């Protein structure tokens, strides 16, 4: 939802107050820090204190063994709710991120909350914030946006009926060749986009080794961009199978799927798939899979056509620190694949994913998450802290302590009005020191149009293929237990199939933040952005001060 509001002059005064507090803290860190406890002590009532997430000095296996032998009370689950509010004020020399270079001052008030549930019946999280912006010089009218990331599973009937839910509401780039910055609310290339999914399902087993599942799902994706389509995807899944276990090394599975994608513009896409899998447990660490099947779809033409499916897969887990999963299929559009690689040491996290497939609406990146850096650290601490609430507190404390954003996304998905074939490759690396953290994210995507006969008003009216690549390096360093500095440098490059159509954006961000009270932190950020190419040429220099209080 994108709403227009009357200007509120008082928000400009609040912005100046943010600047005053941030500047005062920067000039007298000794006074502020002497009165502030360590961030790890700011735990919500009813839970044990969250310890500083310093890398363990003992082996992980020893920690896991000690955890498994701990009393049940120390691993008790529950619900954790943390409201928050952030007020920030930005002075920029290019509020619209274009060649006009209109300078302005922007005051934002962003209330929100984070909810994590880890109970017997409900598991998941909700992270929501309301973003309001006021421009002192009236570059645009006062505006309000919503930002939501939510995902969870509810157990309706014990061990039988479940419901998966997920929701994402965020600002997304309308075009791959416009300004990608979500930091500027006046950016005309941004649209409020929402995607919600609900999936009830029934699962159980026949006897001791045959599993079944019947699932229905519906996902609705919309945006307030006038020239982008909305899409609703409905699907059914029937699954029957048996996994290899300690008594047998052979497994099998049968999956019948039906999916219907209804676009507000263009035509609807129906796909029916029947797929069989045979698995072989070659060793306790290696599972091999063979895939065969058939599918019928009208994706490439108005009439349905049938195509065969042939593929293979493997899941290799040589240790509890390493996993490699791969799956490759030959389908109606060509080759599809999934590759996931994860590796952890005592001080590093390595993650690589490579996905190629069909996407309707938002692309492969647009899934509910509390941030890519959060997900990376969450998987790192999963073995040493199985409790979802405590692990969330642990990861958030670590991110806040080092002054890093929870998300290190290189570039977000742009909006399309039809199904696309997308290959997305992501490499993430994190080096965790006692006081310093280095994170690197490298991303490359290749998106192609499947039906060139449609003219739907998006980037694919002129392009049959859009390639994007980029990287982002972030460094965080703790100066004291409560103060830190950080820096971020990156590049985003988009190239179309039309000769000469390309843009390149290079952002540089420097920041400082500190705790001024038990649950209050302030910070200052300097931002410099350079953009060149045949479509969008601009540069921006900005300084931003903020204050965040967690209740």
Tab-separated table of C-alpha atoms in Angstrom, residues 85-505:
chain	number	residue	atom	x	y	z
A	85	UNK	CA	10.974	2.683	17.135
A	86	UNK	CA	13.558	4.412	14.969
A	87	UNK	CA	13.727	8.104	14.157
A	88	UNK	CA	16.220	9.217	11.551
A	89	UNK	CA	17.066	12.422	9.720
A	90	UNK	CA	18.890	12.552	6.387
A	91	UNK	CA	20.431	15.471	4.542
A	92	UNK	CA	20.949	14.637	0.865
A	93	UNK	CA	22.021	16.555	-2.234
A	94	UNK	CA	19.907	14.286	-4.517
A	95	UNK	CA	16.582	13.308	-2.963
A	96	UNK	CA	15.150	11.750	-6.139
A	97	UNK	CA	18.333	9.945	-7.204
A	98	UNK	CA	18.307	11.406	-10.704
A	99	UNK	CA	20.057	14.046	-12.823
A	100	UNK	CA	18.042	16.935	-11.303
A	101	UNK	CA	20.097	16.839	-8.075
A	102	UNK	CA	17.348	18.282	-5.887
A	103	UNK	CA	18.665	18.580	-2.318
A	104	UNK	CA	16.382	18.072	0.659
A	105	UNK	CA	16.139	16.948	4.275
A	106	UNK	CA	14.162	13.811	5.079
A	107	UNK	CA	12.791	12.902	8.500
A	108	UNK	CA	11.555	9.357	9.013
A	109	UNK	CA	9.713	7.834	11.966
A	110	UNK	CA	9.648	4.041	11.816
A	111	UNK	CA	7.821	2.126	14.581
A	112	UNK	CA	7.884	-1.657	14.409
A	113	UNK	CA	8.172	-4.939	16.254
A	114	UNK	CA	9.808	-8.343	16.025
A	115	UNK	CA	7.977	-11.499	17.148
A	116	UNK	CA	9.498	-14.978	17.408
A	117	UNK	CA	7.416	-18.024	18.357
A	118	UNK	CA	8.912	-21.393	19.278
A	119	UNK	CA	6.075	-23.352	20.851
A	120	UNK	CA	4.620	-26.828	20.413
A	121	UNK	CA	1.987	-25.610	17.937
A	122	UNK	CA	3.390	-22.432	16.321
A	123	UNK	CA	6.913	-21.831	15.044
A	124	UNK	CA	8.006	-18.792	13.061
A	125	UNK	CA	8.730	-15.083	13.110
A	126	UNK	CA	7.197	-11.718	12.206
A	127	UNK	CA	9.321	-8.614	11.579
A	128	UNK	CA	7.248	-5.511	10.775
A	129	UNK	CA	7.930	-1.786	10.562
A	130	UNK	CA	5.892	1.217	9.439
A	131	UNK	CA	7.978	3.729	7.505
A	132	UNK	CA	6.833	7.367	7.406
A	133	UNK	CA	8.785	10.090	5.583
A	134	UNK	CA	8.546	13.888	5.547
A	135	UNK	CA	10.507	16.058	3.096
A	136	UNK	CA	11.363	19.518	4.477
A	137	UNK	CA	11.486	21.120	1.022
A	138	UNK	CA	8.581	19.213	-0.452
A	139	UNK	CA	10.427	17.083	-2.992
A	140	UNK	CA	7.490	14.699	-2.659
A	141	UNK	CA	4.467	14.685	-0.371
A	142	UNK	CA	4.562	12.894	2.968
A	143	UNK	CA	4.458	9.141	2.473
A	144	UNK	CA	3.892	5.911	4.373
A	145	UNK	CA	5.140	2.420	3.529
A	146	UNK	CA	4.951	-0.969	5.186
A	147	UNK	CA	7.826	-3.384	5.589
A	148	UNK	CA	7.033	-6.970	6.580
A	149	UNK	CA	8.898	-10.252	6.671
A	150	UNK	CA	6.944	-13.131	8.196
A	151	UNK	CA	7.098	-16.901	7.990
A	152	UNK	CA	5.747	-19.658	10.188
A	153	UNK	CA	4.079	-23.047	10.590
A	154	UNK	CA	1.026	-23.778	12.726
A	155	UNK	CA	0.122	-27.310	13.829
A	156	UNK	CA	-3.684	-27.381	13.608
A	157	UNK	CA	-4.087	-31.074	14.504
A	158	UNK	CA	-1.238	-32.762	16.323
A	159	UNK	CA	1.127	-34.594	13.973
A	160	UNK	CA	-1.432	-34.466	11.129
A	161	UNK	CA	-2.648	-31.071	9.864
A	162	UNK	CA	-0.355	-28.071	9.441
A	163	UNK	CA	-0.531	-24.614	7.876
A	164	UNK	CA	2.471	-22.765	6.416
A	165	UNK	CA	2.179	-18.979	6.066
A	166	UNK	CA	4.590	-16.401	4.670
A	167	UNK	CA	4.429	-12.727	3.825
A	168	UNK	CA	6.777	-10.118	2.362
A	169	UNK	CA	5.935	-6.418	1.988
A	170	UNK	CA	8.754	-4.163	0.809
A	171	UNK	CA	9.888	-1.527	-1.650
A	172	UNK	CA	11.059	-3.133	-4.896
A	173	UNK	CA	12.707	-1.595	-7.987
A	174	UNK	CA	10.222	-1.224	-10.836
A	175	UNK	CA	12.922	-1.418	-13.524
A	176	UNK	CA	16.303	-3.144	-13.505
A	177	UNK	CA	17.778	-0.021	-15.141
A	178	UNK	CA	16.481	2.632	-12.732
A	179	UNK	CA	17.956	3.742	-9.413
A	180	UNK	CA	17.897	0.737	-7.028
A	181	UNK	CA	18.200	2.680	-3.767
A	182	UNK	CA	15.534	1.970	-1.139
A	183	UNK	CA	17.245	4.488	1.186
A	184	UNK	CA	15.589	7.366	-0.696
A	185	UNK	CA	11.764	7.347	-0.301
A	186	UNK	CA	11.444	9.822	-3.208
A	187	UNK	CA	13.070	7.422	-5.665
A	188	UNK	CA	10.530	7.150	-8.531
A	189	UNK	CA	11.823	3.682	-9.432
A	190	UNK	CA	10.505	2.097	-6.224
A	191	UNK	CA	7.072	0.488	-5.714
A	192	UNK	CA	5.391	-0.952	-2.634
A	193	UNK	CA	5.104	-4.686	-3.301
A	194	UNK	CA	3.403	-7.408	-1.278
A	195	UNK	CA	3.460	-11.185	-1.546
A	196	UNK	CA	1.466	-13.461	0.785
A	197	UNK	CA	1.327	-17.260	0.784
A	198	UNK	CA	-0.881	-19.712	2.700
A	199	UNK	CA	-0.418	-23.474	2.429
A	200	UNK	CA	-2.467	-25.953	4.528
A	201	UNK	CA	-1.393	-29.581	4.318
A	202	UNK	CA	-2.022	-33.024	5.743
A	203	UNK	CA	0.828	-35.439	6.351
A	204	UNK	CA	1.431	-38.733	8.083
A	205	UNK	CA	2.610	-42.275	7.432
A	206	UNK	CA	1.289	-45.690	6.462
A	207	UNK	CA	2.921	-48.288	8.626
A	208	UNK	CA	6.484	-47.563	9.641
A	209	UNK	CA	8.168	-46.424	6.429
A	210	UNK	CA	5.696	-44.923	3.900
A	211	UNK	CA	5.025	-41.179	4.199
A	212	UNK	CA	2.175	-39.239	2.599
A	213	UNK	CA	1.380	-35.542	2.184
A	214	UNK	CA	-1.506	-33.632	0.588
A	215	UNK	CA	-0.942	-29.885	0.238
A	216	UNK	CA	-2.783	-26.871	-1.183
A	217	UNK	CA	-1.106	-23.471	-1.576
A	218	UNK	CA	-2.083	-20.019	-2.779
A	219	UNK	CA	0.248	-17.043	-3.200
A	220	UNK	CA	-0.848	-13.525	-4.139
A	221	UNK	CA	1.685	-10.916	-5.333
A	222	UNK	CA	0.790	-7.274	-5.996
A	223	UNK	CA	2.458	-3.874	-6.333
A	224	UNK	CA	1.333	-0.267	-6.605
A	225	UNK	CA	3.271	0.212	-9.866
A	226	UNK	CA	0.755	1.046	-12.582
A	227	UNK	CA	2.622	-0.793	-15.354
A	228	UNK	CA	3.324	-4.069	-13.541
A	229	UNK	CA	0.963	-7.038	-13.327
A	230	UNK	CA	-0.332	-8.760	-10.214
A	231	UNK	CA	-0.286	-12.556	-10.062
A	232	UNK	CA	-2.053	-15.230	-8.017
A	233	UNK	CA	-0.567	-18.723	-8.008
A	234	UNK	CA	-2.585	-21.713	-6.768
A	235	UNK	CA	-1.295	-25.260	-6.568
A	236	UNK	CA	-1.887	-28.795	-5.325
A	237	UNK	CA	0.653	-31.422	-4.292
A	238	UNK	CA	0.138	-35.125	-3.546
A	239	UNK	CA	3.192	-36.955	-2.230
A	240	UNK	CA	3.844	-40.593	-1.394
A	241	UNK	CA	7.246	-42.033	-0.566
A	242	UNK	CA	9.701	-43.875	1.628
A	243	UNK	CA	13.135	-42.624	2.723
A	244	UNK	CA	16.231	-44.765	3.228
A	245	UNK	CA	16.895	-45.484	6.900
A	246	UNK	CA	18.917	-47.817	9.046
A	247	UNK	CA	16.998	-50.860	7.730
A	248	UNK	CA	17.089	-50.144	3.974
A	249	UNK	CA	19.333	-48.233	1.577
A	250	UNK	CA	16.663	-47.772	-1.123
A	251	UNK	CA	14.012	-45.055	-1.089
A	252	UNK	CA	11.312	-43.861	-3.469
A	253	UNK	CA	8.833	-40.992	-3.933
A	254	UNK	CA	5.911	-40.077	-6.197
A	255	UNK	CA	4.792	-36.438	-6.546
A	256	UNK	CA	1.768	-35.164	-8.471
A	257	UNK	CA	1.574	-31.372	-8.802
A	258	UNK	CA	-0.826	-28.924	-10.431
A	259	UNK	CA	-0.168	-25.157	-10.568
A	260	UNK	CA	-2.209	-22.283	-12.011
A	261	UNK	CA	-0.705	-18.766	-12.341
A	262	UNK	CA	-3.304	-16.031	-12.976
A	263	UNK	CA	-1.822	-12.713	-14.157
A	264	UNK	CA	-3.831	-9.471	-14.140
A	265	UNK	CA	-2.450	-8.832	-17.631
A	266	UNK	CA	-1.464	-11.427	-20.221
A	267	UNK	CA	-2.670	-15.008	-20.095
A	268	UNK	CA	-2.891	-17.618	-17.356
A	269	UNK	CA	-0.327	-20.397	-17.115
A	270	UNK	CA	-1.335	-23.967	-16.136
A	271	UNK	CA	1.248	-26.666	-15.389
A	272	UNK	CA	0.669	-30.276	-14.339
A	273	UNK	CA	3.619	-32.435	-13.291
A	274	UNK	CA	4.072	-36.081	-12.350
A	275	UNK	CA	7.523	-36.873	-10.977
A	276	UNK	CA	9.107	-40.062	-9.566
A	277	UNK	CA	12.316	-40.313	-7.548
A	278	UNK	CA	14.476	-43.303	-6.610
A	279	UNK	CA	17.118	-42.774	-3.940
A	280	UNK	CA	20.121	-44.847	-2.926
A	281	UNK	CA	22.023	-44.407	0.332
A	282	UNK	CA	25.555	-45.018	-0.944
A	283	UNK	CA	27.051	-44.298	2.494
A	284	UNK	CA	25.878	-42.705	5.747
A	285	UNK	CA	27.078	-39.376	4.317
A	286	UNK	CA	25.983	-39.668	0.665
A	287	UNK	CA	22.485	-39.994	-0.833
A	288	UNK	CA	22.053	-40.401	-4.611
A	289	UNK	CA	18.763	-39.736	-6.431
A	290	UNK	CA	17.411	-40.515	-9.907
A	291	UNK	CA	14.467	-38.506	-11.295
A	292	UNK	CA	11.953	-39.158	-14.059
A	293	UNK	CA	8.526	-37.866	-14.992
A	294	UNK	CA	6.270	-35.942	-17.354
A	295	UNK	CA	4.715	-32.450	-17.366
A	296	UNK	CA	2.074	-30.625	-19.389
A	297	UNK	CA	1.990	-26.803	-19.673
A	298	UNK	CA	0.883	-23.877	-21.820
A	299	UNK	CA	3.862	-21.779	-20.707
A	300	UNK	CA	5.527	-21.593	-24.139
A	301	UNK	CA	2.372	-21.564	-26.294
A	302	UNK	CA	-1.392	-20.991	-25.844
A	303	UNK	CA	-2.034	-24.753	-26.114
A	304	UNK	CA	-0.850	-27.376	-23.641
A	305	UNK	CA	2.110	-29.515	-24.627
A	306	UNK	CA	3.656	-32.480	-22.806
A	307	UNK	CA	7.339	-32.901	-22.059
A	308	UNK	CA	9.430	-35.533	-20.331
A	309	UNK	CA	11.490	-34.952	-17.169
A	310	UNK	CA	14.856	-36.642	-16.592
A	311	UNK	CA	17.283	-35.751	-13.838
A	312	UNK	CA	19.510	-36.707	-10.927
A	313	UNK	CA	20.512	-35.407	-7.511
A	314	UNK	CA	22.881	-35.922	-4.603
A	315	UNK	CA	23.035	-34.925	-0.937
A	316	UNK	CA	26.510	-35.173	0.636
A	317	UNK	CA	27.129	-34.447	4.329
A	318	UNK	CA	30.690	-35.472	5.190
A	319	UNK	CA	30.517	-33.721	8.582
A	320	UNK	CA	28.215	-31.548	10.675
A	321	UNK	CA	30.046	-28.499	9.288
A	322	UNK	CA	29.756	-29.290	5.579
A	323	UNK	CA	26.866	-29.983	3.235
A	324	UNK	CA	26.558	-30.143	-0.563
A	325	UNK	CA	23.165	-30.601	-2.232
A	326	UNK	CA	22.589	-30.651	-5.980
A	327	UNK	CA	19.709	-31.504	-8.281
A	328	UNK	CA	19.513	-31.212	-12.066
A	329	UNK	CA	16.565	-31.841	-14.397
A	330	UNK	CA	15.870	-31.637	-18.120
A	331	UNK	CA	12.509	-29.871	-18.505
A	332	UNK	CA	10.332	-28.182	-21.146
A	333	UNK	CA	12.321	-24.922	-21.003
A	334	UNK	CA	15.719	-26.635	-20.918
A	335	UNK	CA	17.920	-27.375	-17.927
A	336	UNK	CA	16.824	-26.609	-14.344
A	337	UNK	CA	19.007	-27.049	-11.293
A	338	UNK	CA	19.530	-26.348	-7.593
A	339	UNK	CA	22.920	-26.290	-5.882
A	340	UNK	CA	23.473	-25.498	-2.188
A	341	UNK	CA	26.868	-25.591	-0.491
A	342	UNK	CA	27.502	-24.750	3.173
A	343	UNK	CA	30.739	-24.898	5.122
A	344	UNK	CA	31.539	-23.649	8.628
A	345	UNK	CA	34.699	-23.396	10.665
A	346	UNK	CA	35.185	-21.970	14.130
A	347	UNK	CA	35.477	-18.455	12.694
A	348	UNK	CA	34.119	-18.525	9.133
A	349	UNK	CA	30.847	-19.206	7.291
A	350	UNK	CA	30.747	-20.073	3.582
A	351	UNK	CA	27.528	-20.364	1.580
A	352	UNK	CA	26.929	-20.800	-2.155
A	353	UNK	CA	23.618	-21.282	-3.973
A	354	UNK	CA	22.877	-21.691	-7.676
A	355	UNK	CA	19.242	-21.926	-8.804
A	356	UNK	CA	17.656	-21.995	-12.241
A	357	UNK	CA	13.916	-22.278	-12.817
A	358	UNK	CA	10.618	-20.580	-13.611
A	359	UNK	CA	9.404	-17.701	-11.424
A	360	UNK	CA	6.020	-15.952	-11.539
A	361	UNK	CA	5.915	-12.449	-10.036
A	362	UNK	CA	8.885	-11.821	-7.741
A	363	UNK	CA	12.124	-13.686	-8.346
A	364	UNK	CA	14.140	-16.162	-6.325
A	365	UNK	CA	15.429	-13.571	-3.822
A	366	UNK	CA	12.039	-12.422	-2.580
A	367	UNK	CA	11.408	-14.867	0.239
A	368	UNK	CA	10.576	-14.013	3.846
A	369	UNK	CA	13.709	-13.468	5.908
A	370	UNK	CA	15.037	-11.247	8.687
A	371	UNK	CA	18.017	-10.493	6.432
A	372	UNK	CA	20.676	-12.422	4.545
A	373	UNK	CA	23.362	-11.729	7.165
A	374	UNK	CA	20.912	-12.779	9.887
A	375	UNK	CA	20.246	-16.068	8.039
A	376	UNK	CA	23.977	-16.705	7.654
A	377	UNK	CA	24.680	-16.245	11.369
A	378	UNK	CA	21.490	-18.066	12.358
A	379	UNK	CA	22.641	-21.217	10.549
A	380	UNK	CA	26.083	-20.830	12.153
A	381	UNK	CA	24.692	-20.845	15.712
A	382	UNK	CA	21.949	-23.426	15.052
A	383	UNK	CA	23.931	-26.348	16.505
A	384	UNK	CA	25.148	-24.533	19.619
A	385	UNK	CA	21.753	-22.923	20.386
A	386	UNK	CA	18.707	-24.925	19.205
A	387	UNK	CA	16.198	-22.640	20.921
A	388	UNK	CA	14.881	-20.333	18.174
A	389	UNK	CA	14.185	-17.398	20.507
A	390	UNK	CA	17.550	-17.412	22.227
A	391	UNK	CA	19.305	-17.924	18.904
A	392	UNK	CA	17.455	-14.932	17.435
A	393	UNK	CA	18.496	-12.796	20.390
A	394	UNK	CA	22.053	-14.079	20.064
A	395	UNK	CA	22.294	-13.236	16.348
A	396	UNK	CA	20.616	-9.822	16.685
A	397	UNK	CA	22.927	-8.913	19.572
A	398	UNK	CA	25.948	-9.896	17.493
A	399	UNK	CA	24.780	-7.883	14.465
A	400	UNK	CA	23.954	-4.835	16.578
A	401	UNK	CA	27.180	-5.103	18.558
A	402	UNK	CA	29.229	-4.934	15.359
A	403	UNK	CA	27.110	-2.194	13.796
A	404	UNK	CA	26.134	-4.175	10.704
A	405	UNK	CA	22.767	-4.299	8.904
A	406	UNK	CA	20.837	-7.562	9.154
A	407	UNK	CA	20.551	-7.664	5.360
A	408	UNK	CA	23.530	-7.612	2.985
A	409	UNK	CA	21.474	-7.922	-0.197
A	410	UNK	CA	23.484	-6.857	-3.239
A	411	UNK	CA	20.467	-5.868	-5.355
A	412	UNK	CA	16.740	-6.698	-5.014
A	413	UNK	CA	14.540	-8.325	-7.665
A	414	UNK	CA	12.939	-5.987	-10.187
A	415	UNK	CA	9.238	-6.268	-11.056
A	416	UNK	CA	8.010	-8.238	-14.067
A	417	UNK	CA	4.537	-8.833	-15.547
A	418	UNK	CA	4.923	-12.449	-16.714
A	419	UNK	CA	6.703	-15.693	-15.907
A	420	UNK	CA	10.465	-15.587	-16.432
A	421	UNK	CA	13.298	-18.086	-16.558
A	422	UNK	CA	15.885	-17.010	-13.994
A	423	UNK	CA	19.286	-18.291	-12.947
A	424	UNK	CA	20.523	-16.846	-9.665
A	425	UNK	CA	23.990	-17.458	-8.189
A	426	UNK	CA	24.881	-16.232	-4.693
A	427	UNK	CA	28.135	-16.492	-2.742
A	428	UNK	CA	28.270	-15.335	0.892
A	429	UNK	CA	31.312	-15.382	3.162
A	430	UNK	CA	31.595	-14.180	6.765
A	431	UNK	CA	34.770	-14.011	8.855
A	432	UNK	CA	34.016	-13.614	12.555
A	433	UNK	CA	36.778	-12.182	14.717
A	434	UNK	CA	36.667	-11.292	18.394
A	435	UNK	CA	36.092	-7.611	17.541
A	436	UNK	CA	35.952	-7.417	13.744
A	437	UNK	CA	33.673	-8.980	11.147
A	438	UNK	CA	34.155	-9.167	7.383
A	439	UNK	CA	31.275	-10.187	5.133
A	440	UNK	CA	31.275	-10.510	1.358
A	441	UNK	CA	28.248	-11.141	-0.850
A	442	UNK	CA	28.556	-11.772	-4.590
A	443	UNK	CA	25.445	-12.124	-6.759
A	444	UNK	CA	24.780	-12.831	-10.412
A	445	UNK	CA	21.405	-13.269	-12.112
A	446	UNK	CA	20.330	-14.030	-15.676
A	447	UNK	CA	16.609	-13.479	-16.363
A	448	UNK	CA	14.956	-14.347	-19.682
A	449	UNK	CA	11.508	-13.846	-21.152
A	450	UNK	CA	9.623	-17.054	-21.962
A	451	UNK	CA	6.876	-15.681	-24.236
A	452	UNK	CA	8.131	-12.921	-26.555
A	453	UNK	CA	4.693	-12.282	-28.079
A	454	UNK	CA	3.401	-10.419	-25.005
A	455	UNK	CA	3.795	-6.636	-24.534
A	456	UNK	CA	3.013	-6.012	-20.864
A	457	UNK	CA	4.790	-2.730	-20.122
A	458	UNK	CA	7.794	-4.084	-18.196
A	459	UNK	CA	11.523	-4.247	-19.029
A	460	UNK	CA	10.933	-7.245	-21.296
A	461	UNK	CA	8.942	-5.208	-23.804
A	462	UNK	CA	12.322	-4.230	-25.283
A	463	UNK	CA	14.587	-6.958	-23.842
A	464	UNK	CA	14.570	-10.732	-24.134
A	465	UNK	CA	17.313	-11.112	-21.537
A	466	UNK	CA	18.494	-9.043	-18.551
A	467	UNK	CA	21.741	-9.868	-16.756
A	468	UNK	CA	22.717	-8.446	-13.375
A	469	UNK	CA	25.811	-8.895	-11.299
A	470	UNK	CA	27.158	-7.234	-8.211
A	471	UNK	CA	29.025	-7.539	-4.948
A	472	UNK	CA	28.967	-5.998	-1.500
A	473	UNK	CA	31.733	-5.961	1.104
A	474	UNK	CA	30.897	-5.019	4.709
A	475	UNK	CA	33.325	-4.530	7.582
A	476	UNK	CA	32.333	-4.013	11.209
A	477	UNK	CA	34.651	-3.327	14.147
A	478	UNK	CA	33.842	-2.932	17.842
A	479	UNK	CA	35.691	0.032	19.336
A	480	UNK	CA	34.360	-0.659	22.848
A	481	UNK	CA	31.780	-3.113	24.233
A	482	UNK	CA	29.085	-0.609	23.201
A	483	UNK	CA	30.436	1.363	20.238
A	484	UNK	CA	31.351	0.239	16.742
A	485	UNK	CA	32.228	1.510	13.298
A	486	UNK	CA	31.327	-0.061	9.958
A	487	UNK	CA	31.889	0.386	6.250
A	488	UNK	CA	30.155	-0.970	3.153
A	489	UNK	CA	31.349	-0.873	-0.450
A	490	UNK	CA	29.702	-2.475	-3.464
A	491	UNK	CA	28.725	-2.418	-7.111
A	492	UNK	CA	25.562	-3.319	-9.063
A	493	UNK	CA	25.635	-3.738	-12.853
A	494	UNK	CA	22.561	-4.373	-15.067
A	495	UNK	CA	22.792	-5.150	-18.800
A	496	UNK	CA	19.892	-5.645	-21.238
A	497	UNK	CA	19.762	-7.451	-24.558
A	498	UNK	CA	19.291	-4.103	-26.352
A	499	UNK	CA	22.776	-2.920	-27.420
A	500	UNK	CA	24.122	-0.233	-25.095
A	501	UNK	CA	21.384	-0.620	-22.457
A	502	UNK	CA	23.154	-0.844	-19.101
A	503	UNK	CA	23.541	0.848	-15.735
A	504	UNK	CA	26.123	0.624	-12.973
A	505	UNK	CA	25.697	1.796	-9.373
